[in-house]
PDB file of N, CA, C and O in Angstrom:
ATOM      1  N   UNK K 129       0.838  -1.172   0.000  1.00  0.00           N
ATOM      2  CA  UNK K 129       0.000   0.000   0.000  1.00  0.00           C
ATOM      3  C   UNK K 129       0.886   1.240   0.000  1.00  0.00           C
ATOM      4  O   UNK K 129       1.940   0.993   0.586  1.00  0.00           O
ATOM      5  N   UNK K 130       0.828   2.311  -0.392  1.00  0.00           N
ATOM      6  CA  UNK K 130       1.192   3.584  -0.969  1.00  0.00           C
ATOM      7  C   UNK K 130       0.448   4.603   0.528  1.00  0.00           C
ATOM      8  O   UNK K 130      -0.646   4.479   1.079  1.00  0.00           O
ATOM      9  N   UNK K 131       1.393   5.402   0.757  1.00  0.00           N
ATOM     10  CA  UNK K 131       0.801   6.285   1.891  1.00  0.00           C
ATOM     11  C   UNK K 131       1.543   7.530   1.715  1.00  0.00           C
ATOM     12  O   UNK K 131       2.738   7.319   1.511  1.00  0.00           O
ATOM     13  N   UNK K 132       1.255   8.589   1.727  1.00  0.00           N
ATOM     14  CA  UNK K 132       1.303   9.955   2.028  1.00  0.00           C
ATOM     15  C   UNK K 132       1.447  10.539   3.046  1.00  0.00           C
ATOM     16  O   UNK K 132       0.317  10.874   3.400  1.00  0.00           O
ATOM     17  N   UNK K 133       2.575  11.067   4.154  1.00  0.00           N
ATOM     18  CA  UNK K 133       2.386  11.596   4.810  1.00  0.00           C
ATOM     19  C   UNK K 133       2.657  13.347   4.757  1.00  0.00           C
ATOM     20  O   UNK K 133       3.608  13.968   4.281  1.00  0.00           O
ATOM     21  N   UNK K 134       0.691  14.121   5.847  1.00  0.00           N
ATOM     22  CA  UNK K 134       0.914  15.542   5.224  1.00  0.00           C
ATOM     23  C   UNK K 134       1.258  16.024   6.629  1.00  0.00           C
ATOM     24  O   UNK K 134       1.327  15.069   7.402  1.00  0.00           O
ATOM     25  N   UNK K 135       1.495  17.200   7.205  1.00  0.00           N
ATOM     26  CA  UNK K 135       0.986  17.808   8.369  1.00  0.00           C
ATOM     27  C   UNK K 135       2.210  17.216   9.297  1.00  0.00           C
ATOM     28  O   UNK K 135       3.183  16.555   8.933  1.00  0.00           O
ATOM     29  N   UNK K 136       1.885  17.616  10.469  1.00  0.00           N
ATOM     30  CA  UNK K 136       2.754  17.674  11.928  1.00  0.00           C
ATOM     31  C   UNK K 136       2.045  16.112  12.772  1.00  0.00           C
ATOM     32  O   UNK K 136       0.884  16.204  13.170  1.00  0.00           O
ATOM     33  N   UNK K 137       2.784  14.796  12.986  1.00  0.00           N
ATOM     34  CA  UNK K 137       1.929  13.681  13.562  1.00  0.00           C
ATOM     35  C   UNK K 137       2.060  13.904  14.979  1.00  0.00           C
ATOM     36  O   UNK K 137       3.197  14.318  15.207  1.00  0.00           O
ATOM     37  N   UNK K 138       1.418  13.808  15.949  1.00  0.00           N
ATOM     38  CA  UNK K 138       1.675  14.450  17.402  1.00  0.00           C
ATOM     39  C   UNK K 138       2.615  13.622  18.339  1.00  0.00           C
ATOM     40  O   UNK K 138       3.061  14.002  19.422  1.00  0.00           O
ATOM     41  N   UNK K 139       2.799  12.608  17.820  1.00  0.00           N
ATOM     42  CA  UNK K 139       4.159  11.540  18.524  1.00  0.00           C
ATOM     43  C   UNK K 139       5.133  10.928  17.432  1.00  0.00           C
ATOM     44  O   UNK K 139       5.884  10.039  17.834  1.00  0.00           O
ATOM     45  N   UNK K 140       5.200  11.253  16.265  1.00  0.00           N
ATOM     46  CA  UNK K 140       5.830  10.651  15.383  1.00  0.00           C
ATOM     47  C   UNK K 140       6.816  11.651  14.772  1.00  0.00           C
ATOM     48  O   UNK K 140       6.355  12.791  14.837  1.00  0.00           O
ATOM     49  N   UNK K 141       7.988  11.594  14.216  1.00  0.00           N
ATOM     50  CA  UNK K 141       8.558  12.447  13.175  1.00  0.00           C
ATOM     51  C   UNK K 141       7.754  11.885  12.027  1.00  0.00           C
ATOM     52  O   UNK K 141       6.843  11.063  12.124  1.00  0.00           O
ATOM     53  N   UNK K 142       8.179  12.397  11.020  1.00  0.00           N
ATOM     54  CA  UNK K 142       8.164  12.203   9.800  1.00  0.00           C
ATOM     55  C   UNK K 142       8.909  10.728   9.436  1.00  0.00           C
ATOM     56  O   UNK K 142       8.443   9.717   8.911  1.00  0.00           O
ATOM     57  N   UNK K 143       9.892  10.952   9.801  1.00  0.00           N
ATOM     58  CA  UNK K 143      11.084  10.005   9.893  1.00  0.00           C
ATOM     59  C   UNK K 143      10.495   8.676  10.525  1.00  0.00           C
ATOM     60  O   UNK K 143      10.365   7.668   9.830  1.00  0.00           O
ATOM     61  N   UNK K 144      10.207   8.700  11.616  1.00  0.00           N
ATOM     62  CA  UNK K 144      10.162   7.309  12.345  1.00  0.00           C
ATOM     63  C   UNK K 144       8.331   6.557  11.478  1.00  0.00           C
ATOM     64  O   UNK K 144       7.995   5.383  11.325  1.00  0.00           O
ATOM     65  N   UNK K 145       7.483   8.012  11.067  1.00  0.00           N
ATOM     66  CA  UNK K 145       6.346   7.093  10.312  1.00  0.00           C
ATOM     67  C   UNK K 145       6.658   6.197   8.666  1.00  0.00           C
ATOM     68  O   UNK K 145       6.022   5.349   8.041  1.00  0.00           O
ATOM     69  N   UNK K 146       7.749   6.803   8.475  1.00  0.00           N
ATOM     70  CA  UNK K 146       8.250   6.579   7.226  1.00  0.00           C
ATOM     71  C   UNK K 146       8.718   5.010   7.173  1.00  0.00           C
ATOM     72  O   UNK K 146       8.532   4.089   6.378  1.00  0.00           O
ATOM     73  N   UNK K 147       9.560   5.195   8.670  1.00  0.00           N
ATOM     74  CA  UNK K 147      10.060   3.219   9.048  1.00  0.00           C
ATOM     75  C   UNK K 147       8.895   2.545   9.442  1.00  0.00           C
ATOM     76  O   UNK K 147       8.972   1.372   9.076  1.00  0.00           O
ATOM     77  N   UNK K 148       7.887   2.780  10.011  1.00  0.00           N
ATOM     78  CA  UNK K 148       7.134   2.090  10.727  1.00  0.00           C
ATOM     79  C   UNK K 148       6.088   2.151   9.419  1.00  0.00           C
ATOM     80  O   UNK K 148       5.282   1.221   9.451  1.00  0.00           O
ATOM     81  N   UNK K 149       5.944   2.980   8.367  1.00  0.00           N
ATOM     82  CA  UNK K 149       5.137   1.908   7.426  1.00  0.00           C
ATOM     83  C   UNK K 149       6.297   1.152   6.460  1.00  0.00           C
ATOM     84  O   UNK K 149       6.287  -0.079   6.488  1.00  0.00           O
ATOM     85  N   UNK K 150       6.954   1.594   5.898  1.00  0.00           N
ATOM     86  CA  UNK K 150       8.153   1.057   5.451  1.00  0.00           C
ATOM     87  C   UNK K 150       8.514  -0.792   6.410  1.00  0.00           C
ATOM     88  O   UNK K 150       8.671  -1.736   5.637  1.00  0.00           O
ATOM     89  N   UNK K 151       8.586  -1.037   7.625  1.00  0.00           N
ATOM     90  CA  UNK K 151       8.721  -2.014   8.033  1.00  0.00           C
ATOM     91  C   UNK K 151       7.797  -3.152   8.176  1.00  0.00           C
ATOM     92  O   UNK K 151       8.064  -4.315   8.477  1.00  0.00           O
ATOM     93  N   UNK K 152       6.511  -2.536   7.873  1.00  0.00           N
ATOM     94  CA  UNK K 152       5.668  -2.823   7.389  1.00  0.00           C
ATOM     95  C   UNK K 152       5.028  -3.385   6.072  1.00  0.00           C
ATOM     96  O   UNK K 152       3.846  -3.730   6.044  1.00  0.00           O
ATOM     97  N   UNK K 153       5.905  -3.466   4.921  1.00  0.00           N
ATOM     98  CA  UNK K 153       5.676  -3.693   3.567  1.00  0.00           C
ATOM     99  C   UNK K 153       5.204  -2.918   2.771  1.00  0.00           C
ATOM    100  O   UNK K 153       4.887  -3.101   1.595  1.00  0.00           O
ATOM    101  N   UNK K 154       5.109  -1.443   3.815  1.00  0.00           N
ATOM    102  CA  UNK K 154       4.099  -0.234   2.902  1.00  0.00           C
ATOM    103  C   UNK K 154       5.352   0.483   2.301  1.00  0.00           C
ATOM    104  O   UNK K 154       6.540   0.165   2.356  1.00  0.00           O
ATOM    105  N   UNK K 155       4.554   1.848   1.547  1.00  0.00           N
ATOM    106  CA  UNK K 155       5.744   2.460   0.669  1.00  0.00           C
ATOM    107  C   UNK K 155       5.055   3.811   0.840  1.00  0.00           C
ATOM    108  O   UNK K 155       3.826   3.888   0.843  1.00  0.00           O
ATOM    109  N   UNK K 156       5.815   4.835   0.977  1.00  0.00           N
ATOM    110  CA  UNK K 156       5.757   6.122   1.015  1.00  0.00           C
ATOM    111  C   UNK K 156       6.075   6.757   0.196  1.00  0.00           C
ATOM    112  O   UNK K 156       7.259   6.828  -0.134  1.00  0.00           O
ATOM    113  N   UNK K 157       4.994   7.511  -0.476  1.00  0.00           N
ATOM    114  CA  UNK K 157       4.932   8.578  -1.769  1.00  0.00           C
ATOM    115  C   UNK K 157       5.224  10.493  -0.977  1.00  0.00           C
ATOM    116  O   UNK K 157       5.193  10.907   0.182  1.00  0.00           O
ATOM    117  N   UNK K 158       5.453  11.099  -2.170  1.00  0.00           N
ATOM    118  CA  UNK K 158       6.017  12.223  -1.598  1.00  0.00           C
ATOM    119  C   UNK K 158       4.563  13.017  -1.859  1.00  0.00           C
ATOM    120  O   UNK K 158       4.206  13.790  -0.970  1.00  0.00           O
ATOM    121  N   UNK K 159       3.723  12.862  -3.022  1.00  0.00           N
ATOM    122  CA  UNK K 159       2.466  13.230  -3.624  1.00  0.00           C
ATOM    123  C   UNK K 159       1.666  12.214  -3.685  1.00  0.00           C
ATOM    124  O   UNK K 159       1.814  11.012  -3.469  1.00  0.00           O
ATOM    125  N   UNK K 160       0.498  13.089  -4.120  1.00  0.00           N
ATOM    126  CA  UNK K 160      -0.797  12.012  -3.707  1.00  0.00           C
ATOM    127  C   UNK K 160      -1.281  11.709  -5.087  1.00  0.00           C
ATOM    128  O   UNK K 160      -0.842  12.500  -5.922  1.00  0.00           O
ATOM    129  N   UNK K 161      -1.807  11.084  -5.398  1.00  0.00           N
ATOM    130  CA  UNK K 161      -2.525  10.594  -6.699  1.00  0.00           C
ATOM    131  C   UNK K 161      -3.687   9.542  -6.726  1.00  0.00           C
ATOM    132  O   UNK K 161      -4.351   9.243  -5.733  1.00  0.00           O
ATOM    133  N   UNK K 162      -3.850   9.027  -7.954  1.00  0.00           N
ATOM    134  CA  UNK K 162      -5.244   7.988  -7.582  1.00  0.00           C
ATOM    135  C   UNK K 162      -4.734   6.614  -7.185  1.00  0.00           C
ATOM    136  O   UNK K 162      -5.495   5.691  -6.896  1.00  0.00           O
ATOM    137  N   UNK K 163      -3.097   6.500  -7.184  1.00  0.00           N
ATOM    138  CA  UNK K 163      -2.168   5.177  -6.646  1.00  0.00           C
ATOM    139  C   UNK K 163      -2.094   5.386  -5.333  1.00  0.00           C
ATOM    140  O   UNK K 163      -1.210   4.668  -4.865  1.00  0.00           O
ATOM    141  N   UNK K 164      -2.829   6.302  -4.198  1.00  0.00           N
ATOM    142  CA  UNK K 164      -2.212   6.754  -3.332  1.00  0.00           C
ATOM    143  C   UNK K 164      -3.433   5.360  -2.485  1.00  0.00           C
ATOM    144  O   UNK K 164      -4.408   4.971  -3.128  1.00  0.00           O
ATOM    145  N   UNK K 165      -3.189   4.894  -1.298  1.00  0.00           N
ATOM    146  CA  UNK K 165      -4.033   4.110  -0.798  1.00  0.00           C
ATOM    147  C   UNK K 165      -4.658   5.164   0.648  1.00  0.00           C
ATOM    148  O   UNK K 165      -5.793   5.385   1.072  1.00  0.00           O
ATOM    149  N   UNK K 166      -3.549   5.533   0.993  1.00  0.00           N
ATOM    150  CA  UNK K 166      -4.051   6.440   2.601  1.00  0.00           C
ATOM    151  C   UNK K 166      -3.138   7.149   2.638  1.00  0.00           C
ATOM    152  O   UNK K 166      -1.970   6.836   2.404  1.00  0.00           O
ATOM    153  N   UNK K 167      -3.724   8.633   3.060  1.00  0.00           N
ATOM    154  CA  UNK K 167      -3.135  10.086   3.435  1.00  0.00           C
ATOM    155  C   UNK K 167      -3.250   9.849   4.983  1.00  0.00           C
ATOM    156  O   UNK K 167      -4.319   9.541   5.511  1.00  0.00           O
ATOM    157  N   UNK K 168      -1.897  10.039   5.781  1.00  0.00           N
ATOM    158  CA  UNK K 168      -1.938   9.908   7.214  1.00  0.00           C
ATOM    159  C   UNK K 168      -1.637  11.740   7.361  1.00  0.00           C
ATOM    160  O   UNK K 168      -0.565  12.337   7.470  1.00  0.00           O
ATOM    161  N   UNK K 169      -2.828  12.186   7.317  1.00  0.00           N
ATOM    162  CA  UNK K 169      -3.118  13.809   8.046  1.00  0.00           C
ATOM    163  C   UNK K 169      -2.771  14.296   9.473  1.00  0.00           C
ATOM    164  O   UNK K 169      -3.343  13.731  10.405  1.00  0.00           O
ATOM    165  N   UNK K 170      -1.859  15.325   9.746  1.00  0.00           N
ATOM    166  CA  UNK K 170      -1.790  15.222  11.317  1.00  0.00           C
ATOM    167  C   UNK K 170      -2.439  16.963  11.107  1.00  0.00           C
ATOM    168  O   UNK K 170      -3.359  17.304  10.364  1.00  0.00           O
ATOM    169  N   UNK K 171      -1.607  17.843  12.028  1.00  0.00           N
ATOM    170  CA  UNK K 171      -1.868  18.989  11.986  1.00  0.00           C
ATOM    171  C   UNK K 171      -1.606  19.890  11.110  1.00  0.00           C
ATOM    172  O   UNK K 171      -0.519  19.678  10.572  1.00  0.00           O
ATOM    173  N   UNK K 172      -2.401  21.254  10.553  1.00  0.00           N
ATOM    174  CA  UNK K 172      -1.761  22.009   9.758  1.00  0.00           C
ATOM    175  C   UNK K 172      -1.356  21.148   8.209  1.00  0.00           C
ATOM    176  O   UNK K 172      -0.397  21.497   7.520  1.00  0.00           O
ATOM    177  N   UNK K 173      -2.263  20.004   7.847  1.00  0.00           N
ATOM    178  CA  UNK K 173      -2.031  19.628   6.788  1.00  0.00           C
ATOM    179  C   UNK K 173      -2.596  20.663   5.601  1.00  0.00           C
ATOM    180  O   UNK K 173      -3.640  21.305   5.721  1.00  0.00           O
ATOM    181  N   UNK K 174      -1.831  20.702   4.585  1.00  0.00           N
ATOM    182  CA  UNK K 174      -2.264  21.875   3.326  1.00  0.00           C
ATOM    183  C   UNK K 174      -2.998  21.126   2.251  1.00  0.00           C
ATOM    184  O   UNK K 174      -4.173  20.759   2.283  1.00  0.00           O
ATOM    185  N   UNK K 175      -1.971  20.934   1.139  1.00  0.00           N
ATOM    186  CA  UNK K 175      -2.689  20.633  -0.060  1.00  0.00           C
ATOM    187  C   UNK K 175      -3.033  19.639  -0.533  1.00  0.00           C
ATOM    188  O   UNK K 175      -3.877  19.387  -1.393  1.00  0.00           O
ATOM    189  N   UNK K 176      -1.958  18.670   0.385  1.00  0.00           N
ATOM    190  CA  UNK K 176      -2.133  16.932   0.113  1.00  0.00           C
ATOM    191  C   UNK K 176      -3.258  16.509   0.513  1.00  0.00           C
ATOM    192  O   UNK K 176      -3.852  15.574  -0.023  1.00  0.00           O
ATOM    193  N   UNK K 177      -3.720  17.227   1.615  1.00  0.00           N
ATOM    194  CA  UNK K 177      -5.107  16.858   2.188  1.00  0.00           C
ATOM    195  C   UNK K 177      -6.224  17.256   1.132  1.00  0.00           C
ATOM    196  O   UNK K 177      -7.316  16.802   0.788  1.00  0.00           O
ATOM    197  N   UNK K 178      -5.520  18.187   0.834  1.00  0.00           N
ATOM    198  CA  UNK K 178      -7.456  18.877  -0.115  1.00  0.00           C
ATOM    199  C   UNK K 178      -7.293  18.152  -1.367  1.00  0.00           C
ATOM    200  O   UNK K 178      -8.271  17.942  -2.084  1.00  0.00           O
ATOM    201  N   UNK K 179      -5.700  17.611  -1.792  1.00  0.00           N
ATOM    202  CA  UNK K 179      -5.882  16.719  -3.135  1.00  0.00           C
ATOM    203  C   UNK K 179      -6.593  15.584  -2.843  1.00  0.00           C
ATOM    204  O   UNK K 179      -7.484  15.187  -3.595  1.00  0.00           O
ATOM    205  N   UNK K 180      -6.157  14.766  -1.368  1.00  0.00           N
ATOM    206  CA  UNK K 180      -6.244  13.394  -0.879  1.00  0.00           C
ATOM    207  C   UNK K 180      -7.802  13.462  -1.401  1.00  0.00           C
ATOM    208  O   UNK K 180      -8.164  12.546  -2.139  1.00  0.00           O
ATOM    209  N   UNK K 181      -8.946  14.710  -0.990  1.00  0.00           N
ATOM    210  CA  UNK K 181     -10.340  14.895  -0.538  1.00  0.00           C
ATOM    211  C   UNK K 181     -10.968  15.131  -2.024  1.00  0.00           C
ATOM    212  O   UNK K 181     -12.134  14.833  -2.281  1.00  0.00           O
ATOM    213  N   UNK K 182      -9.790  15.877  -3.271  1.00  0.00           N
ATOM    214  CA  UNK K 182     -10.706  15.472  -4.355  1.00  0.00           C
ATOM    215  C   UNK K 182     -10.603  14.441  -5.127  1.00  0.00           C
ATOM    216  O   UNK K 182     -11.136  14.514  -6.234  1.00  0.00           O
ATOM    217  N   UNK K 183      -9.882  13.200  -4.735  1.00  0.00           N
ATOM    218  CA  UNK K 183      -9.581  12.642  -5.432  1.00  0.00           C
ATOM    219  C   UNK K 183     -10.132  11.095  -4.762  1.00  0.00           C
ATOM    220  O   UNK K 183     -10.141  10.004  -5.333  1.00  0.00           O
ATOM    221  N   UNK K 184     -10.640  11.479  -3.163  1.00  0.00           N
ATOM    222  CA  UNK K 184     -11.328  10.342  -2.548  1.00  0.00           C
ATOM    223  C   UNK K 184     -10.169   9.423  -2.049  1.00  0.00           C
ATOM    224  O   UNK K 184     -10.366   8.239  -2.321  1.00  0.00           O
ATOM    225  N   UNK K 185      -9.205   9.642  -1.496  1.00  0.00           N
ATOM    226  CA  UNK K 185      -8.379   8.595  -1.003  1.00  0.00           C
ATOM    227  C   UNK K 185      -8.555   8.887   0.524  1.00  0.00           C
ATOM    228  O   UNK K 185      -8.468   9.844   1.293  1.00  0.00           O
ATOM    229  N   UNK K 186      -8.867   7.465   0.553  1.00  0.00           N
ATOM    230  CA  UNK K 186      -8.735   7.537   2.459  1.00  0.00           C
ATOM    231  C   UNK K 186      -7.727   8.576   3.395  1.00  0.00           C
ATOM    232  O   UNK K 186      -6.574   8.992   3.284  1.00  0.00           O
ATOM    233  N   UNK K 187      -8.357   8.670   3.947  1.00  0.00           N
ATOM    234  CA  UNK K 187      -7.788  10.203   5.033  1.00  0.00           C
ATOM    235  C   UNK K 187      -7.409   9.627   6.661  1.00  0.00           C
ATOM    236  O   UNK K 187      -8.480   9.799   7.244  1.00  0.00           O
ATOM    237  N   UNK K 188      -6.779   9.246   7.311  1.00  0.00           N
ATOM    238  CA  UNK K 188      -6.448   8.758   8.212  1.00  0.00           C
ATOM    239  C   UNK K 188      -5.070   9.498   9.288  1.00  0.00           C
ATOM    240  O   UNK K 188      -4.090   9.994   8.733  1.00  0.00           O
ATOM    241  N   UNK K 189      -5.136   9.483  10.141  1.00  0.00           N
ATOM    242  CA  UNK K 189      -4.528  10.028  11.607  1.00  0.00           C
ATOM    243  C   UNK K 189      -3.619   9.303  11.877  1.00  0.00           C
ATOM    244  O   UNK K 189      -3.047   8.546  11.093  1.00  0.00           O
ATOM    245  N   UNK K 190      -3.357   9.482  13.185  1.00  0.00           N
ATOM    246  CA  UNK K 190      -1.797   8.735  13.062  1.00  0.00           C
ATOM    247  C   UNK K 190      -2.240   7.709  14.088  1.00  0.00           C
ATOM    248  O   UNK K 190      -1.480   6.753  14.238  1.00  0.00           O
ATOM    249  N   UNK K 191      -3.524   7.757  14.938  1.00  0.00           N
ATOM    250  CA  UNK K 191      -4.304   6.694  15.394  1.00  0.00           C
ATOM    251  C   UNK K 191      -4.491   5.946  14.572  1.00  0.00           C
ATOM    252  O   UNK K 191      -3.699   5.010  14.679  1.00  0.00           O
ATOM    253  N   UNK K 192      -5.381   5.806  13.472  1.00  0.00           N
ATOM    254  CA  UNK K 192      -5.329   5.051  12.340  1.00  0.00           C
ATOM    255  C   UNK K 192      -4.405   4.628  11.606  1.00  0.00           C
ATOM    256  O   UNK K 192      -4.432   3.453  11.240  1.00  0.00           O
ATOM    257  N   UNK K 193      -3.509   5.370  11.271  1.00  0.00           N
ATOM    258  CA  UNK K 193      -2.349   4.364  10.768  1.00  0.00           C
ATOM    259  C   UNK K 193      -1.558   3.252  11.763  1.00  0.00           C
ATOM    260  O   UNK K 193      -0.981   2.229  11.396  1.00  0.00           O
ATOM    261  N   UNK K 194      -1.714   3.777  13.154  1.00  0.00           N
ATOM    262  CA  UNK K 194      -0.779   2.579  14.289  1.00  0.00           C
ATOM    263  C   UNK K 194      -2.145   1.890  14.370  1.00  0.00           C
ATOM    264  O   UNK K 194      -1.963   0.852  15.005  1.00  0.00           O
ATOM    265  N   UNK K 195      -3.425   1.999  14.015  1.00  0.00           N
ATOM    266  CA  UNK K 195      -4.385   0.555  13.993  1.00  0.00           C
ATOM    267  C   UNK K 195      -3.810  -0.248  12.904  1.00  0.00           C
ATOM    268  O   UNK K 195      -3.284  -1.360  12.958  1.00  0.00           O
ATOM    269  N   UNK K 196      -4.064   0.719  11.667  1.00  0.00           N
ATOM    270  CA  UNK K 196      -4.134  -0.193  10.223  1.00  0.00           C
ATOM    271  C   UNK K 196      -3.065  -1.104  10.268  1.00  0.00           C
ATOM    272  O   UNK K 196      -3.093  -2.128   9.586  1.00  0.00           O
ATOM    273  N   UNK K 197      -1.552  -0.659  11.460  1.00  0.00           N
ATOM    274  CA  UNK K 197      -0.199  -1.335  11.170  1.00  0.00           C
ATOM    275  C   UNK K 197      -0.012  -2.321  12.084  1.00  0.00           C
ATOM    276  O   UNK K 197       1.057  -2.930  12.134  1.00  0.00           O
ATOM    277  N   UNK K 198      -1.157  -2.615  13.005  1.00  0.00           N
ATOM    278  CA  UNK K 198      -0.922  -3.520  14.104  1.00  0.00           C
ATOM    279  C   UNK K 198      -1.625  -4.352  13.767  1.00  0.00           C
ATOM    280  O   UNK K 198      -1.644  -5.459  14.305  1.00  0.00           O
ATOM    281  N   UNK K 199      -2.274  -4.053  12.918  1.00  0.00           N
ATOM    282  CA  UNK K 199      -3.556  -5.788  11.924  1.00  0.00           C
ATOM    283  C   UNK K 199      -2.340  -6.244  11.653  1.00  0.00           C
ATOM    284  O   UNK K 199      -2.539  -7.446  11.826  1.00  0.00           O
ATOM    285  N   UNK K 200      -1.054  -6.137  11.306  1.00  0.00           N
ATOM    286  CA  UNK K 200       0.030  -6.650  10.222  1.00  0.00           C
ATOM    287  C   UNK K 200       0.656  -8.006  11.467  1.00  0.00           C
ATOM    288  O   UNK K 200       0.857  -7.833  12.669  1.00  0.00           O
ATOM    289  N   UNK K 201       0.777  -8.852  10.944  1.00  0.00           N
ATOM    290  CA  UNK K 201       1.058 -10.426  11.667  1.00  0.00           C
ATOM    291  C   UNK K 201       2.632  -9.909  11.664  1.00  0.00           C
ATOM    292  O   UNK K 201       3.127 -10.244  12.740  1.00  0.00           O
ATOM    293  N   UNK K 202       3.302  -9.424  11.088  1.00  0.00           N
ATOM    294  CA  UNK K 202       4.675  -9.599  10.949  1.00  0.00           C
ATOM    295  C   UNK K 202       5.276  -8.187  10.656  1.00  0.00           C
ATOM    296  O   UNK K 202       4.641  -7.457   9.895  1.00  0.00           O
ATOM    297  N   UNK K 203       6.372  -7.774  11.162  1.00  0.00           N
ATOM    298  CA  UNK K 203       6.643  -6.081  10.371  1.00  0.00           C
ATOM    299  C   UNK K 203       7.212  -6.663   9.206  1.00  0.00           C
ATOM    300  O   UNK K 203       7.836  -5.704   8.754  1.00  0.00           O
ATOM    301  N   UNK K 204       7.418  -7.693   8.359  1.00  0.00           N
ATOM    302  CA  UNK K 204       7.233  -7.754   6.933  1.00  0.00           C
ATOM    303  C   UNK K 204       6.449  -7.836   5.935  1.00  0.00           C
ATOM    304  O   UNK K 204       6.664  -7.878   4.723  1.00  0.00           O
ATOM    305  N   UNK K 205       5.384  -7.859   6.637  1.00  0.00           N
ATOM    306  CA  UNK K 205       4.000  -8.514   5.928  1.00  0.00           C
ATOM    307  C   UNK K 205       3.518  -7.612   5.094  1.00  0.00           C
ATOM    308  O   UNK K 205       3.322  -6.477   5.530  1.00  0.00           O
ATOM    309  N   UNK K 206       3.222  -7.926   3.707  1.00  0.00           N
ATOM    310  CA  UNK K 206       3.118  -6.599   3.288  1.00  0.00           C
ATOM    311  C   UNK K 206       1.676  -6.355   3.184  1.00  0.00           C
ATOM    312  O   UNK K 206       0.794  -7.203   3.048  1.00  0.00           O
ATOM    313  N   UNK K 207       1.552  -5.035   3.269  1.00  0.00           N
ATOM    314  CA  UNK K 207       0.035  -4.412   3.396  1.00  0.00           C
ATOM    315  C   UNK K 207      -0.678  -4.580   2.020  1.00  0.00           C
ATOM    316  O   UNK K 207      -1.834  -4.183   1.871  1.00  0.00           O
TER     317      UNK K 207
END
């Protein structure tokens, strides 16, 4: 799965969400598009968000992304 991260995450860098979907089997895009699977939105997100919203790609928090990543049986497993 393809993820986007926009905005400020309130316990995460940038950096450490990048490994923790990355260790995960996910892959991190810099832009959003219709390949994009989930925009993880924190604070003060701008344009990625309003693209994520016309383009209908799931919109998710950084609660939601540490749910979506703890369904994962294995940190290789890919999403």
């Amino acid at each position: 799965m393809t993820f986007v991260l926009t905005g400020s995450l309130p316990s995460l860098t940038r950096e450490e969400a990048t490994e923790l979907i990355e260790g995960h089997g996910g892959k991190v895009a810099s832009s959003v598009s219709k390949k994009t699977d989930f925009v993880v939105a924190g604070e003060e997100a701008g344009s990625k968000l309003e693209r994520a919203q016309a383009l209908g790609v799931k919109i998710i928090d950084e609660a939601g992304l540490k749910a979506l990543l703890s369904g994962s049986t294995s940190t290789r497993r890919s999403l």
